[in-house]
Short mmCIF file of C-alpha atoms in Angstrom, two decimals:
data_model
loop_
_atom_site.label_atom_id
_atom_site.label_comp_id
_atom_site.label_asym_id
_atom_site.label_seq_id
_atom_site.Cartn_x
_atom_site.Cartn_y
_atom_site.Cartn_z
CA PRO A 1478 131.41 101.82 46.48
CA PRO A 1479 131.36 98.36 44.99
CA PRO A 1480 129.20 95.70 46.66
CA PRO A 1481 130.95 93.52 49.22
CA PRO A 1482 132.34 90.23 47.92
CA PRO A 1483 130.17 87.17 48.40
CA PRO A 1484 130.93 85.03 51.44
CA PRO A 1485 133.39 82.20 50.83
CA PRO A 1486 131.77 78.88 49.94
CA ARG A 1487 131.10 76.54 52.82
CA LYS A 1488 133.70 73.77 53.00
CA CYS A 1489 132.56 70.23 52.39
CA THR A 1490 134.09 66.77 52.30
CA SER A 1491 132.73 63.67 50.68
CA SER A 1492 134.06 60.34 49.49
CA ASN A 1493 132.37 60.74 46.08
CA TRP A 1494 134.67 60.69 43.05
CA ASN A 1495 135.03 63.96 41.14
CA ASP A 1496 133.30 65.98 43.87
CA LEU A 1497 133.96 69.56 44.98
CA SER A 1498 135.52 70.62 48.29
CA TYR A 1499 132.76 73.16 48.93
CA VAL A 1500 128.95 73.20 48.94
CA ALA A 1501 127.39 74.11 45.58
CA CYS A 1502 124.46 73.34 43.30
CA SER A 1503 125.95 72.36 39.97
CA ALA A 1504 124.21 71.52 36.70
CA PHE A 1505 125.07 67.85 37.35
CA CYS A 1506 122.51 67.70 40.20
CA LYS A 1507 119.04 66.36 39.40
CA ILE A 1508 116.04 66.45 41.75
CA GLU A 1509 114.85 63.03 40.58
CA LYS A 1510 118.21 61.59 41.69
CA ARG A 1511 118.37 63.56 44.96
CA ALA A 1512 118.72 60.43 47.14
CA HIS A 1513 122.16 59.86 45.57
CA HIS A 1514 123.09 63.34 44.32
CA CYS A 1515 122.55 65.06 47.67
CA THR A 1516 125.49 63.04 49.05
CA PHE A 1517 127.75 65.11 46.75
CA CYS A 1518 129.14 68.42 47.99
CA LYS A 1519 128.47 69.79 44.49
CA CYS A 1520 124.71 69.20 45.08
CA GLN A 1521 124.30 69.97 48.78
CA GLY A 1522 123.58 73.64 47.99
CA CYS A 1523 120.52 72.73 45.90
CA GLY A 1524 117.20 73.62 47.51
CA TYR A 1525 115.96 70.04 47.42
CA CYS A 1526 119.10 68.86 49.26
CA ILE A 1527 118.95 71.45 52.03
CA SER A 1528 117.41 69.97 55.15
CA PRO A 1529 114.33 71.74 56.43
CA PRO A 1530 114.85 73.59 59.68
CA PRO A 1531 114.27 71.49 62.77
CA PRO A 1532 110.78 71.70 64.25
CA PRO A 1533 110.36 74.30 66.96
CA SER A 1534 111.14 73.07 70.42
CA PRO A 1535 108.09 72.13 72.44
CA SER A 1536 106.59 74.79 74.64
CA PRO A 1537 107.50 74.55 78.28
CA PRO A 1538 104.89 72.74 80.35
CA SER A 1539 102.15 74.86 81.83
CA PRO A 1540 102.67 75.78 85.46
CA PRO A 1541 100.71 73.65 87.89
CA PRO A 1542 97.36 75.09 88.90
CA PRO A 1543 97.37 77.10 92.12
CA PRO A 1544 96.48 75.11 95.22
CA VAL A 1545 92.83 75.01 96.24
CA ALA A 1546 92.15 77.31 99.18
CA CYS A 1547 91.04 75.51 102.31
CA THR A 1548 90.08 76.41 105.86
CA SER A 1549 89.69 73.74 108.50
CA GLY A 1550 89.87 75.95 111.56
CA MET A 1551 92.34 73.51 113.10
CA GLY A 1552 95.60 74.78 114.59
CA GLY A 1553 98.76 74.05 112.64
CA ASP A 1554 96.83 73.34 109.43
CA PHE A 1555 97.61 74.75 105.98
CA ARG A 1556 95.41 77.26 104.13
CA TYR A 1557 95.37 75.13 100.99
CA GLU A 1558 94.68 71.52 100.08
CA THR A 1559 97.67 69.19 99.73
CA CYS A 1560 99.02 65.87 100.95
CA SER A 1561 101.87 66.52 103.34
CA PRO A 1562 104.25 63.92 104.82
CA PHE A 1563 102.40 64.41 108.14
CA CYS A 1564 99.36 62.57 106.75
CA LYS A 1565 99.03 58.84 107.50
CA ALA A 1566 96.52 56.41 106.00
CA ALA A 1567 96.26 54.63 109.34
CA LYS A 1568 94.94 57.89 110.83
CA ALA A 1569 92.77 58.84 107.82
CA LYS A 1570 89.63 59.36 109.92
CA THR A 1571 91.37 62.20 111.77
CA HIS A 1572 93.98 63.35 109.25
CA CYS A 1573 91.57 63.72 106.31
CA SER A 1574 89.86 66.56 108.19
CA PHE A 1575 93.05 68.63 107.78
CA CYS A 1576 93.58 70.75 104.66
CA LYS A 1577 97.16 69.47 104.62
CA CYS A 1578 95.82 65.92 103.99
CA LYS A 1579 92.79 66.63 101.69
CA THR A 1580 94.51 65.52 98.45
CA CYS A 1581 95.99 62.28 99.81
CA THR A 1582 94.71 59.23 97.93
CA PHE A 1583 93.44 57.67 101.16
CA CYS A 1584 91.31 60.79 101.78
CA LYS A 1585 89.51 60.64 98.43
CA GLY A 1586 85.85 60.00 99.04
CA THR A 1587 86.19 60.90 102.72
CA VAL A 1588 83.84 63.79 103.14
CA GLY A 1589 84.75 65.94 106.13
CA ALA A 1590 83.16 63.38 108.41
CA ALA A 1591 84.51 65.12 111.47
CA SER A 1592 82.11 67.24 113.47
CA PRO A 1593 83.35 70.47 115.09
CA GLU A 1594 83.63 68.59 118.40
CA SER A 1595 85.66 65.74 116.91
CA SER A 1596 87.77 68.28 114.95
CA ALA A 1597 88.72 69.96 118.20
CA ALA A 1598 89.61 66.56 119.61
CA ALA A 1599 91.55 65.77 116.39
CA VAL A 1600 93.66 68.89 116.82
CA GLY A 1601 94.67 67.70 120.28
CA LYS A 1602 95.38 64.17 119.01
CA ALA A 1603 97.18 65.34 115.84
CA SER A 1604 99.51 67.62 117.71
CA SER A 1605 100.35 64.89 120.21
CA SER A 1606 100.58 62.03 117.67
CA ALA A 1607 102.20 63.85 114.70
#
């Protein structure tokens, strides 16, 4: 069987005089005049007039790292470090002992200053004042 016919030329419109109505690469087209010639439909099929493909889209952002495991031994606390709405700067001395407050900005530099006795007292206070 004979080969299939070539696809029809891509339609094109321009306001240039004596231009074609489809994309081509005619003998008229010159690479050194591409700035002007590539505005003609009769030159838009030339390799130097064809736009390069767009750059690949950026990779999706990496997933956030998993939360840091944490154990405070206090009732109602989380098992990972975070900064929950429960946490209050005014109560940093107590709240920063909780895993659920460890990453709050007001807890930075606060090293688990609470002793086991004060932690037990903090649990009682936190559940009554939260």
